[in-house]
Coordinates of C-alpha atoms in Angstrom, one line a residue:
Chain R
X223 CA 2.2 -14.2 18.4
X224 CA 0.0 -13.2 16.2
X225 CA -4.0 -12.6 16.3
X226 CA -6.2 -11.7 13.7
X227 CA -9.5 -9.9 14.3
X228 CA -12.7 -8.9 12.2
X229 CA -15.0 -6.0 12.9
X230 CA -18.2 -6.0 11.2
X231 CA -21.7 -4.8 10.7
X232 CA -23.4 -1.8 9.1
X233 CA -21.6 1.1 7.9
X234 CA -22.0 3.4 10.6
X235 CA -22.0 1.7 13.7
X236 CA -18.5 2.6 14.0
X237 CA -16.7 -0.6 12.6
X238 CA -13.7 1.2 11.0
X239 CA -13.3 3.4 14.3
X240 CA -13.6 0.3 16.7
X241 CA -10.7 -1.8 14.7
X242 CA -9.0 1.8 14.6
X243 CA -9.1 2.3 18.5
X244 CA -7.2 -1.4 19.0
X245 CA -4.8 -1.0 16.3
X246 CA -3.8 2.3 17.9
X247 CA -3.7 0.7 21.4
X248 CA -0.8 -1.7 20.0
X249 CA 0.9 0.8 18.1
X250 CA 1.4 2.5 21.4
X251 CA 2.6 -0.9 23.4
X252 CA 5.4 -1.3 20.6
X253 CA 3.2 -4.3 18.5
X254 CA 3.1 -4.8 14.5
X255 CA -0.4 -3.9 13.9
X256 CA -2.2 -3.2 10.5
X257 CA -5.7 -2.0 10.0
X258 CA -7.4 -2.5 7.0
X259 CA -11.0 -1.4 5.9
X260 CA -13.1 -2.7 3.3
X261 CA -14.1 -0.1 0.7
X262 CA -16.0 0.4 -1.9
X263 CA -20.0 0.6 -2.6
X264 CA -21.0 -1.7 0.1
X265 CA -19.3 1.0 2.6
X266 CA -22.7 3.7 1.5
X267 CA -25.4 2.3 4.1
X268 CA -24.4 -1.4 3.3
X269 CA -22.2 -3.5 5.4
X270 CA -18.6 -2.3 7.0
X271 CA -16.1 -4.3 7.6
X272 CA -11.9 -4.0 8.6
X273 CA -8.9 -6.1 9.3
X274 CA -6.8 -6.4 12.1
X275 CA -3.7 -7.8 12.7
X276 CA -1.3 -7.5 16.2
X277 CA 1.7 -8.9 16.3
X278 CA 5.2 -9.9 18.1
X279 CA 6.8 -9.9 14.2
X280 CA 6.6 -8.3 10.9
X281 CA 3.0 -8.5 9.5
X282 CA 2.5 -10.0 6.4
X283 CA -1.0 -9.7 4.7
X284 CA -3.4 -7.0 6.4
X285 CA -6.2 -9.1 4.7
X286 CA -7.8 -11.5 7.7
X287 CA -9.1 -14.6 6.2
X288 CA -9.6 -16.5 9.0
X289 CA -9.9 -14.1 12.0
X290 CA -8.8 -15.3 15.9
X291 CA -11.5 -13.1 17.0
X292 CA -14.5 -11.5 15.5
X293 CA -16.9 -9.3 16.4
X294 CA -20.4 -8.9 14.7
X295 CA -23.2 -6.3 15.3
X296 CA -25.5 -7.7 12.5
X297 CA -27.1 -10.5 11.0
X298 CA -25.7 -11.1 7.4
X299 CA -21.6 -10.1 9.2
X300 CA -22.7 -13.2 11.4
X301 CA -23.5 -15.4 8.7
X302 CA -21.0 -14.2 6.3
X303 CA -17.7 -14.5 8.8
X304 CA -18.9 -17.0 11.4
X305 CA -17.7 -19.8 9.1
X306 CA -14.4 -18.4 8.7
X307 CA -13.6 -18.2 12.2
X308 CA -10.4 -20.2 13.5
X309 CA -11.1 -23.3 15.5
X310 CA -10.6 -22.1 19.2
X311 CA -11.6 -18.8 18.1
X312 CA -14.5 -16.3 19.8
X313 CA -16.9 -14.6 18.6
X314 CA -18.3 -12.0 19.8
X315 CA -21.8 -10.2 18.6
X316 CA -24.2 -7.4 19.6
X317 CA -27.3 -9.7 20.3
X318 CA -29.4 -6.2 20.4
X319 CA -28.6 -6.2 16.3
X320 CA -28.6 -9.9 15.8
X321 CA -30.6 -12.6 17.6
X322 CA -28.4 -15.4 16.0
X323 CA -26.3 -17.7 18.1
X324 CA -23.4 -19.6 16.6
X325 CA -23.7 -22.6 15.3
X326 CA -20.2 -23.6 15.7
X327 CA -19.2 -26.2 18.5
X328 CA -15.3 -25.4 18.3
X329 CA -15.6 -21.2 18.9
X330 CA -16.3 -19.5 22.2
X331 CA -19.5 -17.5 21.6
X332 CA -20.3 -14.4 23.8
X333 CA -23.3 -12.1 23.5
X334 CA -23.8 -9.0 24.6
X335 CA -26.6 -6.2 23.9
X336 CA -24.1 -3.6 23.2
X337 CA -26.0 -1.0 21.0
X338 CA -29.2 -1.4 23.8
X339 CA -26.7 -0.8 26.9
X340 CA -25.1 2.1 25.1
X341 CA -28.7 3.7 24.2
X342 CA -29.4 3.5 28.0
X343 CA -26.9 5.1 29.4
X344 CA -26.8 8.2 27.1
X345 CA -24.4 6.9 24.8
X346 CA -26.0 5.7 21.6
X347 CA -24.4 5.0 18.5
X348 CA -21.7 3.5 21.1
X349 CA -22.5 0.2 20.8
X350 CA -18.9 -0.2 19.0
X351 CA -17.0 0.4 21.5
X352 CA -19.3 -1.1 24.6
X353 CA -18.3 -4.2 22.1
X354 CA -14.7 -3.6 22.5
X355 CA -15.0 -3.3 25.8
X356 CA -16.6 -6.5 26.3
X357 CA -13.5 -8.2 24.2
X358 CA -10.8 -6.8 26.3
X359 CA -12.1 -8.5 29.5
X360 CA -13.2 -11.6 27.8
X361 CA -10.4 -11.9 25.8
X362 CA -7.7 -11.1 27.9
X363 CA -4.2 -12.4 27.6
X364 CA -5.3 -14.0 23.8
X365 CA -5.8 -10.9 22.4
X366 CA -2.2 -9.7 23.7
X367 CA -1.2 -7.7 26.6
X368 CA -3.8 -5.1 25.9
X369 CA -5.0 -3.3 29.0
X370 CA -8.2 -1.1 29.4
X371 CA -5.8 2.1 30.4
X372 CA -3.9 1.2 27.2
X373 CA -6.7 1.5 25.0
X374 CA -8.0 5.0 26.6
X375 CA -4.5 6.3 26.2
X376 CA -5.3 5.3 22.7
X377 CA -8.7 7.6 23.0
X378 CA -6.9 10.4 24.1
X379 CA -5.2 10.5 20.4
X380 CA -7.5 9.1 18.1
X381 CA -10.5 11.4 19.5
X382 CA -10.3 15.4 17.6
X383 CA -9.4 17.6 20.9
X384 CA -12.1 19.9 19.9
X385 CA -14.4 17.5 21.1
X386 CA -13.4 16.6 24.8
X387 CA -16.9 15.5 25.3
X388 CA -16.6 12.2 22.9
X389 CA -13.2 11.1 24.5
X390 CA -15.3 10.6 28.0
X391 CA -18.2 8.9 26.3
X392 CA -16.0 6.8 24.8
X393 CA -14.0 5.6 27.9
X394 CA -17.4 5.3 29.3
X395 CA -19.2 3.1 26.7
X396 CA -15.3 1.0 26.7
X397 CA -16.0 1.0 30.8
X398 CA -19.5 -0.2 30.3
X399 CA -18.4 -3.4 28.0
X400 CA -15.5 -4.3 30.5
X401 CA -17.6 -4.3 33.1
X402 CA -20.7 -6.0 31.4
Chain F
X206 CA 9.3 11.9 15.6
X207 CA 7.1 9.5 17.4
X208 CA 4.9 6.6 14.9
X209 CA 1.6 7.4 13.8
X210 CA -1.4 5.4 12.4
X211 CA -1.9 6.2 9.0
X212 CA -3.0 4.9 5.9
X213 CA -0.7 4.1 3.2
X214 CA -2.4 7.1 0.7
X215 CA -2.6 9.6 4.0
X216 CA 1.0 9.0 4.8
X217 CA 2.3 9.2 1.1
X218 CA 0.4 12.5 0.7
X219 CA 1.8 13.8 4.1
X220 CA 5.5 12.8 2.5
X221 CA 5.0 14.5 -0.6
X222 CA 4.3 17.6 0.9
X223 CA 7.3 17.1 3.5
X224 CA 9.5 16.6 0.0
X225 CA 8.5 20.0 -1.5
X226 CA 5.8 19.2 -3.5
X227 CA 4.3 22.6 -4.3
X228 CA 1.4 21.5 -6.9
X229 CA -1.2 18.6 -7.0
X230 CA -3.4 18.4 -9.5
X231 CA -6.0 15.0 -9.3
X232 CA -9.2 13.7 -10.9
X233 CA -11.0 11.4 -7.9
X234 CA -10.9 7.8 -8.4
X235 CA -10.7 4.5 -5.8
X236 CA -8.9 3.4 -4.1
X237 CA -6.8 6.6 -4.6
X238 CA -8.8 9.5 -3.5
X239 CA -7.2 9.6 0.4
X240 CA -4.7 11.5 -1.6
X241 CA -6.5 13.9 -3.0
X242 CA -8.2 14.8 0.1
X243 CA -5.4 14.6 2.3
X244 CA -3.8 16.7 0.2
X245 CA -7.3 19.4 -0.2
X246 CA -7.1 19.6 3.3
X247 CA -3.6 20.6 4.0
X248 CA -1.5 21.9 0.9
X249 CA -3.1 24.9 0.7
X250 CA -2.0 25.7 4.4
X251 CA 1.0 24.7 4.1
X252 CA 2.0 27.1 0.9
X253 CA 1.6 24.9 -1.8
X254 CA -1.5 24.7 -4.7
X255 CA -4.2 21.6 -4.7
X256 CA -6.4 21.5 -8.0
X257 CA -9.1 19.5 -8.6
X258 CA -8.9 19.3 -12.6
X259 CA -11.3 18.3 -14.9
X260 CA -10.2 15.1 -15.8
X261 CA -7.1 12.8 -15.4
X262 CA -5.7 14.1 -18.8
X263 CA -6.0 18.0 -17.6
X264 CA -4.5 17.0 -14.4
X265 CA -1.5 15.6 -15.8
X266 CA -0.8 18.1 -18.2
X267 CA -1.2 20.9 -15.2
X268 CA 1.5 18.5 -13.6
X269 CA 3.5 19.0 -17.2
X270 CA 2.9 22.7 -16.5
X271 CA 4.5 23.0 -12.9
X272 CA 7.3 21.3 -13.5
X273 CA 7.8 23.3 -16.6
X274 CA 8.0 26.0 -14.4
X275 CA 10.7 24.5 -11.6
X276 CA 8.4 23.2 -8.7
X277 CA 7.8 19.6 -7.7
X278 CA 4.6 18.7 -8.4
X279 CA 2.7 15.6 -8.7
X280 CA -0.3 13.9 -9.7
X281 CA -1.8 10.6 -8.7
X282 CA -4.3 8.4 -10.1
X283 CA -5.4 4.9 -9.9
X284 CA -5.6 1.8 -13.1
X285 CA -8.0 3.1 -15.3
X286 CA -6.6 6.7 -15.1
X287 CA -3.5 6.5 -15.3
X288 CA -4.4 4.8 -18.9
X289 CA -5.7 8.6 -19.9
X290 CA -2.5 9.9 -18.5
X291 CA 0.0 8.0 -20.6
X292 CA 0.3 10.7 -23.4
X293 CA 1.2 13.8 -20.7
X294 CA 4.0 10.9 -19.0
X295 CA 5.6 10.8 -22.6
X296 CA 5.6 14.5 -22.9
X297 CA 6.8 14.9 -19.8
X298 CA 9.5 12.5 -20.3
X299 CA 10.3 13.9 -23.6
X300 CA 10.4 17.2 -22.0
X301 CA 12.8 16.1 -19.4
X302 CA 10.7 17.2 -16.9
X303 CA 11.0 15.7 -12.8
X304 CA 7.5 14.7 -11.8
X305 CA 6.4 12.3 -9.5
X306 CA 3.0 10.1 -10.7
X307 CA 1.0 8.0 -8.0
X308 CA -0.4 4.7 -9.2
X309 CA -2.8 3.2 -6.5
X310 CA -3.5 -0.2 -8.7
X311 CA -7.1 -1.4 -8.7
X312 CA -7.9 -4.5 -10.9
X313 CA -8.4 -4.2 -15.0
X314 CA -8.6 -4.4 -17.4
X315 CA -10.9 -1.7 -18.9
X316 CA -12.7 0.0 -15.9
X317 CA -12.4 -3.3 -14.3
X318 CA -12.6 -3.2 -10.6
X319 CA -12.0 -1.5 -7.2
X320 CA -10.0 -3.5 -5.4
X321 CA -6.1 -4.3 -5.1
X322 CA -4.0 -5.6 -8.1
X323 CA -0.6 -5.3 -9.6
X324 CA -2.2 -5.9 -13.6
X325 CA -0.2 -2.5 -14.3
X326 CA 3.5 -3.2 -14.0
X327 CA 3.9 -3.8 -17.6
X328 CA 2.5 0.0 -18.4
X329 CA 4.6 1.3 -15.8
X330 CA 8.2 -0.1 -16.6
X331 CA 7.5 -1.1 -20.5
X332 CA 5.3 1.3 -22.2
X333 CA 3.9 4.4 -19.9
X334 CA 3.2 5.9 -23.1
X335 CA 4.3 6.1 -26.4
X336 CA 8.3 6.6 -27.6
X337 CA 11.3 5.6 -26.5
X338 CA 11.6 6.1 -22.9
X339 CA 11.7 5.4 -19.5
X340 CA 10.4 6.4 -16.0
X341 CA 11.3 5.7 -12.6
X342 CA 9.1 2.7 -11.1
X343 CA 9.2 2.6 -7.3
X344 CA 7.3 -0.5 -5.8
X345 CA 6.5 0.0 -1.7
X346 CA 5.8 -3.1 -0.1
X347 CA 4.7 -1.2 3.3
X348 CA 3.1 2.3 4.4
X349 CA 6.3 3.3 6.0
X350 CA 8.2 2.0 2.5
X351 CA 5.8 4.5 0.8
X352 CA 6.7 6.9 2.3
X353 CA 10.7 6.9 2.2
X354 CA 9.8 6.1 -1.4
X355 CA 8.0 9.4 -2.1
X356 CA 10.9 11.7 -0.3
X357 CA 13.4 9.5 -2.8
X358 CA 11.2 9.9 -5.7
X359 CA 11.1 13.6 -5.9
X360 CA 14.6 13.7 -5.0
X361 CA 15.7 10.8 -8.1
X362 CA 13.2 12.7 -10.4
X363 CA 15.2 16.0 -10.1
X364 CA 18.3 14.6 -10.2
X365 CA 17.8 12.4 -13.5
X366 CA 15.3 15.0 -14.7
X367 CA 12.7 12.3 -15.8
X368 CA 9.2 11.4 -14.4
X369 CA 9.0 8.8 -11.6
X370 CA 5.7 6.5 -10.3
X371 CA 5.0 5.6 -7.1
X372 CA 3.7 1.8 -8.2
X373 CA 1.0 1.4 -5.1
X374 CA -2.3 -0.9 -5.1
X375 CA -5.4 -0.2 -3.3
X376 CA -4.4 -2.9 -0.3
X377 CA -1.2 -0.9 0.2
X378 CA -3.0 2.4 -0.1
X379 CA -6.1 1.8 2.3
X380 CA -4.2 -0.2 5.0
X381 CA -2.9 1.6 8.1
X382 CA 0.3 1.0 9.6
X383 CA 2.3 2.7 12.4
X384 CA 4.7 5.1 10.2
X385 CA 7.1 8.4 11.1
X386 CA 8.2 10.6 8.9
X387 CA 11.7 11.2 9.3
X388 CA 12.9 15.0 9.6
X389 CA 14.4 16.3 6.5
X390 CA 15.0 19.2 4.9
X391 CA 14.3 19.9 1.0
X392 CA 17.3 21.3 -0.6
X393 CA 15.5 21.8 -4.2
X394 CA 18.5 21.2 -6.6
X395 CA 18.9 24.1 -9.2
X396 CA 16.8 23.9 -12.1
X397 CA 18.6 26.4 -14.7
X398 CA 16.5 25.1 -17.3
X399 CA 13.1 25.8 -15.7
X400 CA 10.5 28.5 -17.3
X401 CA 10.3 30.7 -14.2
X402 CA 10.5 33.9 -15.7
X403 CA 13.8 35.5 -15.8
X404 CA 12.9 39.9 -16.6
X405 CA 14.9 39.7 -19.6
X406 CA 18.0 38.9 -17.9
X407 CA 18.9 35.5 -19.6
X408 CA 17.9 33.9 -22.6
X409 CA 14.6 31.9 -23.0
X410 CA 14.5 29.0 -21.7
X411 CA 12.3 26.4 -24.1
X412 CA 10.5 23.6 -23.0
X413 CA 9.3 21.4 -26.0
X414 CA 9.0 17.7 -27.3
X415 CA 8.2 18.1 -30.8
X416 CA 11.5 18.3 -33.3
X417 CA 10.5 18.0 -36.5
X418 CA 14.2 17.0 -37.7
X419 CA 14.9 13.5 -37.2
X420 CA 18.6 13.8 -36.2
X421 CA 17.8 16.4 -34.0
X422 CA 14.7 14.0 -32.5
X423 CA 17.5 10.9 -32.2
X424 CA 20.2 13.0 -30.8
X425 CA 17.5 14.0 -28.2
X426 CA 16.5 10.2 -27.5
X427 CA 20.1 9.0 -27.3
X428 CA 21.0 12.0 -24.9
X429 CA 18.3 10.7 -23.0
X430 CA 19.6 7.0 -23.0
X431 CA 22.6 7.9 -21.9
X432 CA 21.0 9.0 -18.2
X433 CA 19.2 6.3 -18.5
X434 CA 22.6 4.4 -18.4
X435 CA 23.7 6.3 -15.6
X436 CA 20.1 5.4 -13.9
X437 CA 20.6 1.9 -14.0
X438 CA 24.3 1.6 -12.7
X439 CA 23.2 3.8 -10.0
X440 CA 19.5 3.4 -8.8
X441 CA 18.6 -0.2 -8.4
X442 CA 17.7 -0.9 -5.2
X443 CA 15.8 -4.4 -3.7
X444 CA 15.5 -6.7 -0.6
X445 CA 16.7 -10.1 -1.0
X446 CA 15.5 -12.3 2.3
X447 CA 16.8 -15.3 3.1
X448 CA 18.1 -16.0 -0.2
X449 CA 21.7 -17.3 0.7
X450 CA 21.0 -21.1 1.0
X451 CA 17.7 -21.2 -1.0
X452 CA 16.5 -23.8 -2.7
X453 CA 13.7 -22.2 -4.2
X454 CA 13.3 -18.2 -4.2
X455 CA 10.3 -16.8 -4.0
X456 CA 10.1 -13.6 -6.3
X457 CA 7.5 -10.2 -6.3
X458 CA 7.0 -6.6 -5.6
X459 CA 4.8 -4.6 -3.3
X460 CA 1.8 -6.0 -1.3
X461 CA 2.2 -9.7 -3.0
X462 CA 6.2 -9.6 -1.3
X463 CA 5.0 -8.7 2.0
X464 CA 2.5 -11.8 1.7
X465 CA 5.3 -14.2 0.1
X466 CA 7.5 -13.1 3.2
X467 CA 5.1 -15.1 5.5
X468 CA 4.9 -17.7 3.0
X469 CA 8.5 -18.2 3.2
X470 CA 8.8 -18.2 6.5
X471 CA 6.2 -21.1 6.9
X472 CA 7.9 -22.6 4.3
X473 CA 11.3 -23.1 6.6
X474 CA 9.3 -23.9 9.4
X475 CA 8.5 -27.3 7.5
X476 CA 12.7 -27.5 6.5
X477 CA 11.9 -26.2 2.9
X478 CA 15.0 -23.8 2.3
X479 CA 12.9 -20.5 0.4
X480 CA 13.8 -17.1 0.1
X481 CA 12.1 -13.7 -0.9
X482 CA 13.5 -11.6 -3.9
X483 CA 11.7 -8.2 -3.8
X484 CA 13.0 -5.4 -6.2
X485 CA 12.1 -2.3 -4.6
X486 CA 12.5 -0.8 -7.8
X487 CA 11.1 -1.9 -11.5
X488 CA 12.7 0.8 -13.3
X489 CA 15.9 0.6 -13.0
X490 CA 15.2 -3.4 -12.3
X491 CA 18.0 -4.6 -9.8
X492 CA 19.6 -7.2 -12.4
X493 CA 22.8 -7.6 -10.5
X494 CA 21.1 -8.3 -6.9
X495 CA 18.6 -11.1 -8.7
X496 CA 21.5 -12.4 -9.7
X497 CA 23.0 -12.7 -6.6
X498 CA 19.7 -13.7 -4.7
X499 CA 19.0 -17.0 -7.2
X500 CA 22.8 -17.5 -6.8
X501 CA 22.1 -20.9 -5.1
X502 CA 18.4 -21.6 -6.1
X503 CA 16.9 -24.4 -7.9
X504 CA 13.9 -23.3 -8.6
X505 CA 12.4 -19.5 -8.8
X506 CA 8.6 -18.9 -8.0
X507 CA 7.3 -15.7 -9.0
X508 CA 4.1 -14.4 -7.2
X509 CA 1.9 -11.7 -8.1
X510 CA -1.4 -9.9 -8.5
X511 CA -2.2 -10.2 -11.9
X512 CA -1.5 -13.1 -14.3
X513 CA 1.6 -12.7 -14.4
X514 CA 4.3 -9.9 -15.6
X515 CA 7.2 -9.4 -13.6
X516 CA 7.6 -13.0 -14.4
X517 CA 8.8 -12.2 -18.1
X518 CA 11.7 -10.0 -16.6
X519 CA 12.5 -12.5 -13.9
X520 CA 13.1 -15.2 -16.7
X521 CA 14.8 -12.5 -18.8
X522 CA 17.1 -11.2 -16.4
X523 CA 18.1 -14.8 -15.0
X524 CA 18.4 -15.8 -18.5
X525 CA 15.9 -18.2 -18.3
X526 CA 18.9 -20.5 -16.1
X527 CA 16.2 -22.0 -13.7
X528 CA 12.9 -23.5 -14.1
X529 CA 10.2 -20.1 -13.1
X530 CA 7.0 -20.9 -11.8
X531 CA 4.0 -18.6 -11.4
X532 CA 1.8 -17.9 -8.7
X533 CA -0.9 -14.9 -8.8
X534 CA -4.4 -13.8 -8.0
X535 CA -5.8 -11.4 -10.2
X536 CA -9.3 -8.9 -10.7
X537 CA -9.3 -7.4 -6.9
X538 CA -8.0 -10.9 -5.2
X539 CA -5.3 -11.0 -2.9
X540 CA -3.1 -14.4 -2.4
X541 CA -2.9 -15.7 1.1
X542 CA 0.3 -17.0 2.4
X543 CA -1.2 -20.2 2.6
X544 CA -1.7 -20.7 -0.9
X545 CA 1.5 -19.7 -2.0
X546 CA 3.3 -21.5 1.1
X547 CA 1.2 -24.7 -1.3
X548 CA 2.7 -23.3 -4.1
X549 CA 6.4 -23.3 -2.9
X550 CA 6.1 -26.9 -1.7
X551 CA 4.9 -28.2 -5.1
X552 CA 7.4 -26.2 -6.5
X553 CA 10.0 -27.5 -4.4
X554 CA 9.1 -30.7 -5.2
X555 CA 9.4 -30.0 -9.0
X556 CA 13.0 -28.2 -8.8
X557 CA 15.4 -28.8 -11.0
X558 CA 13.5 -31.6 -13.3
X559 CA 10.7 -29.3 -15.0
X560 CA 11.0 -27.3 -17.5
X561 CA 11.1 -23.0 -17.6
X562 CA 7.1 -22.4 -18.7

């Protein structure tokens, strides 16, 4: 199986580090993942976006065209990706950044105010991974056989050890979305 | 050691400095700089010298330099610099000097864009400067290939005593993948002709490519051609994939291989018999093993990121036997493996009846 997946939204919010997080989490269950950013100028303030790919078998292009899953936390990564979304496909967006809805009839759409519910609960600029929260319970078996303990295993190396403090706000904010 | 996430310039730094490389001299430039700043981070701690020159052409020469002076070094660039660099790559060549040159492709020409393209293979196997020579052309198709293609390129350098390229592009470069370095130790091979000082206890050792006397100049060129001889019986190395049976095989390098491999397998999905050529390296190009590969083929579709270049040596090599189609994406686009999974079924349908374009 494989399942393709877009992050996107401002540069900043933590795009690159939310698609990072997953692709680490499959590494570590023994999947074919690839991450892949885009870069250039639009990364300096503009819009951020990555690839990801998990996989059963050998991964051919990193490049998603036509993601199984996005998520969005702005307005022009809505309108820019929604269209290329798979039929059966869900999106998923931060309706604190983007008060758009989906317009497509053959996508499941789920909202939920990620960058707002990380503010309140001490843990702004968090929104990211309150989002990827939210898709590992929603998701579930479609998105593979990722677990929540998986992916804050996958904390534990991607976060600097000199900074214990952002590996618990992260498996908090990751707590908050699974929960929402 | 266990996998780690990294991207494919991290990684190829990290292997280079596992190889022994003991000087890096850059100019910034996307989508290469990962190396460079890997490599400012770490090389100093780990006993080894990171320059930032002044410009592509100062770092190459600096590379000239080290290796002059016995030490693997290496520089890397991407497109557009590597352009300023061709003059140092024919000295070094000419000098007979082991370097190892990183080309993360971007699209051209002229400054063209930032994004992923393979518009550079014909300046990296057929003219990487002016003169007759040749360099060692490795084409990675994955970060973990990048990698075990950096240990072997510092190691074939040495031996053959001749410059070798790391032929990236900025989709292998940026994208992460799990990789593991494999433990190794670096037995640097003895370089009796390096100008390491020597306390007047030997004879000078020179390091020059001017000769002024044109016998002397052709003996030097021919001596030269005769490793390169001994470079193509023994280095060619590629990956031929489902090729036994195939009606139509699929041929290309790098990140446009890795793309064709899905492509191919759709392809049998639907009952066409494909199959994926990929020469893992351009310089010395694996001849015998195309050979082999389009043994039972109809039809050959060659697939790239630019508009087209491989494709010359695929027709060449195969003596232009079979009808070769083209399929590439060029200025920063990638293919998809649907559109060349369209291509190999109207190429399939053609087979044997058209004619080699």
């Amino acid at each position: 199986m494989l399942t393709e997946i877009i992050f996107s939204g401002f540069g900043g919010q933590g795009i690159l580090f939310a698609g990072k997080t997953l692709a680490y989490s499959g590494m570590d269950m023994g999947k074919e993942i690839s991450w892949l950013p885009s870069y250039g100028p639009e990364m300096r303030g503009g819009t951020a976006n990555c690839s990801v790919c998990i996989s059963d078998d050998k991964i051919g292009s990193p490049l998603v065209t036509s993601p199984d899953i996005l998520a969005v936390m702005n307005t022009p990564s809505f309108d820019r990706f929604e269209s290329k979304v798979k039929s059966g496909g869900i999106i998923f967006a931060d309706s604190a950044m983007t008060e758009r809805e989906t317009v497509r009839e053959d996508v499941e759409f789920h909202k939920i105010p990620a960058s707002e519910l990380a503010d309140k609960n001490g843990l702004t600029g968090m929104g990211n991974i309150v989002l990827l929260g939210n898709m590992l319970k929603e998701c579930g078996n479609r998105l593979g056989d990722f677990t929540l303990s998986a992916v804050k295993e996958a904390f534990k190396k991607i976060v600097p050890p000199s900074k214990p403090e952002l590996l618990e706000k992260n498996i908090k904010a990751l707590e908050l979305g699974y929960a929402y | 050691m266990s996998k780690v996430l990294m991207k494919g310039n991290e990684a190829l730094a990290e292997a280079a400095m596992r190889a022994g490389c003991k000087c890096f001299f850059g100019y910034p430039i996307t989508p290469q700089t990962e190396i460079s700043a890997y490599l400012a981070k770490h090389m100093a701690k780990r006993g080894g010298v990171f320059l930032q020159a002044e410009s592509e052409i100062a770092a190459i020469n600096m590379t000239l330099g080290a290796a002059a002076s016995g030490v693997r070094a290496m520089t890397s660039s991407s497109s557009p610099g590597i352009s300023l660099k061709s003059e140092g790559i024919s000295y070094i060549a000419a000098s007979d000097l082991p370097c190892v040159i990183v080309n993360v492709e971007r699209g051209g020409p002229g400054l063209g864009g930032i994004q992923p393209a393979q518009s550079d293979y014909n300046q990296a196997v057929k003219a990487p400067g002016h003169g007759d020579f040749h360099m060692l052309v490795f084409a990675p198709s994955s970060v973990q290939e990048t990698v075990d293609m950096t240990y072997l390129a510092f190691d074939m350098a040495d031996k053959y005593r001749m410059p070798a390229m790391i032929l990236s592009d900025g989709l292998m470069g940026q994208m992460m993948e799990p990789v593991e370095f494999p433990d190794r130790e670096v037995n640097p091979v003895e370089k009796p002709w390096a100008c390491s000082g020597h306390k007047n206890k030997r004879e000078h050792n020179i390091i020059n490519s001017l000769y002024l006397k044109p016998d002397i100049l052709e003996d030097s060129v021919r001596s030269r051609y005769k490793r390169y001889e001994q470079v193509e019986n023994e280095l060619p190395d590629a990956e031929s994939y489902l090729c036994e049976d195939a009606d139509i095989v699929v041929t290309g390098f790098g990140a446009a291989a890795r793309i064709a491999e899905t492509a191919v397998n759709n392809a049998r999905e639907k009952g066409i018999r494909a199959g994926l050529f990929r020469p893992k390296t351009l310089y010395p190009f694996p001849k015998k093993e195309l050979n082999e590969a389009v043994g039972n083929a109809k039809a050959i579709l060659d697939v790239e990121m630019n508009m087209g270049q491989m494709i010359d040596d695929i027709k060449l090599y195969t003596e232009c036997r079979l009808p070769v189609y083209f399929y590439g994406r060029t200025g920063g686009n990638i293919p998809s493996a649907e559109e060349i999974l369209h291509e190999i079924e109207v190429c399939s349908m053609k087979g044997e009846k058209a004619e080699c374009r």
